[in-house]
Short mmCIF file of C-alpha atoms in Angstrom, two decimals:
data_model
loop_
_atom_site.label_atom_id
_atom_site.label_comp_id
_atom_site.label_asym_id
_atom_site.label_seq_id
_atom_site.Cartn_x
_atom_site.Cartn_y
_atom_site.Cartn_z
CA MET P 18 -3.30 16.88 -21.02
CA THR P 19 -0.46 18.56 -18.40
CA ALA P 20 -0.42 17.44 -15.13
CA HIS P 21 -1.55 20.49 -12.36
CA ILE P 22 0.90 20.51 -9.25
CA LEU P 23 -0.28 22.24 -6.33
CA LEU P 24 3.43 23.08 -4.57
CA ILE P 25 2.76 23.83 -0.73
CA GLU P 26 6.44 25.58 -0.16
CA ASP P 27 6.63 28.78 2.32
CA ASP P 28 10.55 29.03 1.51
CA LEU P 29 10.33 31.36 -0.83
CA GLU P 30 13.43 30.51 -2.82
CA LEU P 31 13.18 26.70 -2.70
CA ALA P 32 9.82 26.90 -4.11
CA ARG P 33 11.03 29.37 -6.99
CA LEU P 34 13.48 26.40 -7.95
CA VAL P 35 10.71 23.68 -7.68
CA GLU P 36 8.23 25.68 -9.75
CA ASP P 37 10.38 26.73 -12.53
CA PHE P 38 12.43 23.03 -13.08
CA LEU P 39 8.47 21.07 -12.90
CA GLN P 40 7.72 24.07 -14.87
CA HIS P 41 10.61 23.23 -17.37
CA GLU P 42 9.79 19.66 -17.43
CA GLY P 43 6.16 20.55 -18.80
CA PHE P 44 3.81 20.56 -15.50
CA GLN P 45 1.47 22.93 -14.67
CA ILE P 46 2.56 24.35 -10.78
CA SER P 47 0.20 26.58 -8.56
CA GLN P 48 2.60 27.59 -5.55
CA CYS P 49 1.19 29.13 -1.94
CA GLY P 50 2.97 28.76 1.49
CA ASN P 51 0.35 28.11 4.18
CA ALA P 52 -2.48 26.28 4.14
CA LEU P 53 -4.84 28.37 4.71
CA THR P 54 -4.24 29.00 0.74
CA ALA P 55 -3.78 25.73 -0.11
CA LYS P 56 -7.46 25.23 0.81
CA LYS P 57 -8.79 27.94 -0.82
CA LEU P 58 -7.08 26.90 -3.81
CA LEU P 59 -7.84 23.38 -3.96
CA LEU P 60 -11.81 24.79 -3.55
CA ALA P 61 -10.81 27.12 -6.55
CA GLN P 62 -8.95 24.34 -8.85
CA ALA P 63 -8.11 21.53 -10.01
CA PHE P 64 -4.96 19.26 -9.37
CA ASP P 65 -3.19 15.99 -10.23
CA LEU P 66 -0.94 16.37 -7.50
CA ILE P 67 0.09 18.21 -4.41
CA VAL P 68 3.72 18.67 -3.30
CA CYS P 69 3.28 19.61 0.79
CA ASP P 70 6.09 20.92 3.10
CA VAL P 71 5.38 19.85 6.93
CA MET P 72 6.53 23.14 8.24
CA LEU P 73 3.58 25.94 7.32
CA PRO P 74 3.14 28.77 9.32
CA GLY P 75 -0.13 28.64 11.06
CA SER P 76 -1.42 24.94 10.24
CA ASN P 77 1.36 22.97 9.20
CA GLY P 78 1.34 20.22 6.65
CA PHE P 79 0.00 17.32 8.80
CA ASP P 80 -3.03 18.99 9.67
CA LEU P 81 -3.62 20.25 6.26
CA VAL P 82 -3.79 16.93 4.73
CA ARG P 83 -5.72 15.37 7.71
CA GLN P 84 -8.17 18.03 6.60
CA ILE P 85 -8.51 18.05 2.27
CA ARG P 86 -7.27 14.06 1.92
CA GLN P 87 -10.86 13.31 1.67
CA GLN P 88 -12.06 15.76 -0.61
CA PHE P 89 -8.23 15.22 -2.83
CA LYS P 90 -7.92 12.02 -3.80
CA GLY P 91 -4.76 12.21 -5.92
CA PRO P 92 -1.14 11.48 -4.28
CA ILE P 93 0.37 13.73 -2.23
CA LEU P 94 4.24 13.80 -1.51
CA PHE P 95 5.57 15.60 1.85
CA MET P 96 8.89 17.50 1.11
CA THR P 97 10.21 18.08 4.31
CA ALA P 98 13.09 18.76 6.68
CA GLN P 99 11.64 16.85 9.32
CA THR P 100 14.34 13.79 9.40
CA SER P 101 12.65 11.72 12.48
CA VAL P 102 11.40 8.61 11.72
CA ALA P 103 7.71 9.19 14.02
CA ALA P 104 7.34 12.37 11.51
CA GLN P 105 7.81 10.55 8.70
CA LEU P 106 5.39 7.12 10.09
CA GLU P 107 2.84 10.48 10.93
CA GLY P 108 2.93 11.54 6.79
CA LEU P 109 2.57 8.08 5.90
CA GLN P 110 -0.41 7.03 8.03
CA LEU P 111 -1.94 9.92 7.05
CA GLY P 112 -2.08 8.86 3.52
CA ALA P 113 0.74 10.51 1.56
CA GLN P 114 2.47 8.54 -0.76
CA ASP P 115 5.40 9.29 -0.20
CA TYR P 116 7.89 11.34 2.12
CA LEU P 117 11.10 13.44 0.86
CA LEU P 118 13.84 14.65 2.59
CA LYS P 119 15.36 17.99 1.95
CA PRO P 120 18.12 18.43 0.89
CA LEU P 121 16.08 17.06 -2.56
CA ASP P 122 17.67 16.43 -5.51
CA PRO P 123 14.88 18.02 -7.91
CA ARG P 124 15.43 15.21 -10.70
CA ILE P 125 14.35 12.95 -7.64
CA LEU P 126 11.45 14.55 -7.04
CA LEU P 127 10.66 14.77 -10.83
CA ALA P 128 11.26 10.65 -10.95
CA LYS P 129 8.83 10.30 -7.64
CA ILE P 130 5.78 12.63 -9.43
CA ARG P 131 5.47 10.89 -12.27
CA ILE P 132 5.34 7.50 -11.01
CA PHE P 133 2.42 8.72 -8.79
CA LEU P 134 1.25 10.30 -11.89
CA SER P 135 1.20 7.67 -14.64
CA GLU P 136 -1.37 5.87 -15.73
CA ALA P 137 -0.44 2.55 -15.28
CA HIS P 138 -0.37 3.57 -11.46
CA SER P 139 -4.76 4.75 -11.50
CA ALA P 140 -7.44 3.42 -11.11
CA VAL P 141 -10.59 4.59 -13.52
CA SER P 142 -13.44 5.06 -12.58
CA SER P 143 -16.48 5.17 -14.27
CA GLY P 144 -19.55 5.92 -12.20
CA ASP P 145 -20.44 2.64 -10.30
CA MET P 146 -17.95 1.38 -12.04
CA LEU P 147 -14.32 0.83 -10.78
CA GLN P 148 -11.13 -0.66 -13.46
CA GLN P 149 -7.79 -1.57 -12.58
CA GLY P 150 -6.29 -3.96 -14.97
CA ASN P 151 -8.66 -6.86 -15.34
CA LEU P 152 -9.69 -6.81 -12.07
CA LEU P 153 -14.03 -4.67 -12.72
CA ILE P 154 -15.40 -3.44 -9.37
CA ASP P 155 -19.72 -3.56 -9.98
CA GLN P 156 -20.19 -1.19 -6.70
CA LYS P 157 -24.10 -0.87 -7.64
CA ALA P 158 -24.33 -4.93 -8.40
CA ALA P 159 -21.89 -5.69 -5.82
CA SER P 160 -20.03 -7.56 -7.81
CA VAL P 161 -16.64 -8.05 -8.61
CA SER P 162 -14.61 -10.09 -11.98
CA VAL P 163 -10.98 -10.61 -12.47
CA ALA P 164 -10.29 -11.48 -16.29
CA GLY P 165 -13.71 -11.43 -17.21
CA GLN P 166 -14.49 -14.95 -14.61
CA GLU P 167 -16.94 -13.52 -11.59
CA ILE P 168 -15.48 -14.17 -7.74
CA ASN P 169 -18.01 -14.48 -4.77
CA LEU P 170 -16.60 -12.02 -1.69
CA THR P 171 -18.33 -11.52 1.30
CA GLY P 172 -19.19 -7.95 2.07
CA SER P 173 -16.07 -6.81 4.33
CA GLU P 174 -13.95 -8.44 1.06
CA LEU P 175 -15.31 -5.74 -0.96
CA GLN P 176 -15.14 -3.10 1.39
CA LEU P 177 -11.62 -3.68 1.67
CA LEU P 178 -10.71 -4.83 -1.85
CA ILE P 179 -12.87 -1.12 -3.16
CA CYS P 180 -10.74 0.68 -0.60
CA LEU P 181 -7.50 -1.01 -1.85
CA ILE P 182 -7.73 -0.78 -5.64
CA SER P 183 -9.22 2.91 -5.32
CA ASN P 184 -5.63 3.90 -3.86
CA TYR P 185 -3.52 1.33 -5.96
CA PRO P 186 -0.52 0.99 -5.06
CA VAL P 187 -0.51 2.77 -2.72
CA VAL P 188 -0.23 1.32 1.31
CA VAL P 189 -3.58 1.87 3.18
CA SER P 190 -2.69 2.34 6.73
CA ARG P 191 -4.78 -0.18 9.63
CA GLU P 192 -5.42 3.05 11.41
CA ARG P 193 -7.55 4.04 8.30
CA LEU P 194 -9.44 1.05 7.62
CA PHE P 195 -10.53 0.73 11.32
CA ARG P 196 -11.47 4.19 11.27
CA GLU P 197 -13.38 3.62 7.70
CA GLN P 198 -14.57 0.30 8.13
CA LEU P 199 -14.59 -1.22 11.77
CA GLY P 200 -15.48 2.59 13.10
CA ARG P 201 -13.40 2.61 15.87
CA GLU P 202 -9.15 2.86 15.82
CA TYR P 203 -7.13 0.43 15.76
CA ASP P 204 -5.32 -0.68 19.41
CA GLY P 205 -2.12 -1.88 17.87
CA ALA P 206 -2.97 -5.56 18.03
CA ASP P 207 -6.66 -6.21 16.27
CA ARG P 208 -5.46 -8.60 13.43
CA THR P 209 -8.75 -8.55 11.89
CA PHE P 210 -7.48 -6.96 8.60
CA ASP P 211 -5.39 -9.46 8.47
CA GLY P 212 -7.40 -11.91 7.74
CA ARG P 213 -9.29 -10.79 5.50
CA ALA P 214 -6.41 -9.68 3.47
CA SER P 215 -5.04 -13.42 3.31
CA ARG P 216 -8.92 -14.68 2.17
CA LEU P 217 -9.40 -12.12 -0.29
CA ARG P 218 -5.68 -12.46 -2.18
CA ARG P 219 -6.75 -16.11 -2.34
CA LYS P 220 -9.87 -15.44 -4.29
CA LEU P 221 -7.91 -13.08 -6.40
CA GLN P 222 -4.99 -15.43 -6.78
CA ALA P 223 -7.17 -18.59 -7.67
CA VAL P 224 -8.17 -16.52 -11.01
CA ASP P 225 -4.85 -14.62 -11.84
CA PRO P 226 -2.06 -15.18 -9.60
CA HIS P 227 -0.60 -11.98 -10.70
CA TRP P 228 -2.89 -10.08 -8.05
CA ASN P 229 -1.26 -9.47 -4.65
CA ILE P 230 -2.41 -8.54 -1.44
CA ARG P 231 0.60 -7.29 0.66
CA ASN P 232 1.18 -6.66 4.31
CA ILE P 233 3.95 -3.76 4.95
CA TRP P 234 4.58 -4.36 8.82
CA GLY P 235 3.98 -0.59 10.30
CA LYS P 236 1.94 0.34 7.56
CA GLY P 237 -0.89 -1.37 6.38
CA TYR P 238 -1.87 -2.69 3.51
CA CYS P 239 -1.89 -2.60 -0.90
CA ILE P 240 -3.14 -4.17 -3.33
CA SER P 241 -0.35 -4.96 -6.53
CA TYR P 242 -0.11 -6.85 -9.96
CA HIS P 243 3.49 -7.73 -10.17
CA SER P 244 4.43 -10.59 -8.34
CA THR P 245 3.49 -14.67 -8.67
CA GLU P 246 4.01 -15.22 -4.91
CA ALA P 247 1.47 -15.25 -2.71
CA GLU P 248 2.07 -13.19 0.87
CA PRO P 249 1.87 -15.77 3.84
CA ALA P 250 -1.47 -14.44 6.26
#
């Protein structure tokens, strides 16, 4: 099936170049130049990935992503000339998969798109079941198994695991976890999720050491199936 990409870019010349390049590579592209039209397109059509500029007329790209992130669960890539570290961190903390700086070689954009659309990087969800590799979560039964072996998790560990697997292999920010799972803002010092991530990591690796939960400094947490080395708590 052809992946459908929403390109949100108000520079019409750049938008045409990117659209033509990606269409030549086999993608279906819908393009618009502002947040209002983007929201209308998202309501009317299904998209697999979004490429979004930050400096848009009216509502900017950051505000747009804040508004749509709960309804759109696919990958989002910012592509912008906003090069400050603060802007890059803001984009990533909003849940974007990557922050690409203009001018950008379209081959780099293509490589990023293929990475984040890869079937190997997406969890398979069916009703109450959530699966990634040999890890299976039955959300209705609140049970988790790895390689067919059930593991016992606390309610808070299960909640964290569901969030990480649902966003696999993307980093989930501490700010998001505190808001969604604790109902309060992250104060910059609270290490609650460090402990939860560490305990969850040990339980997963006791069955399959290839599973890892990484604490990414300054960003948050992600789950991966790459390294056999456990991260320090």
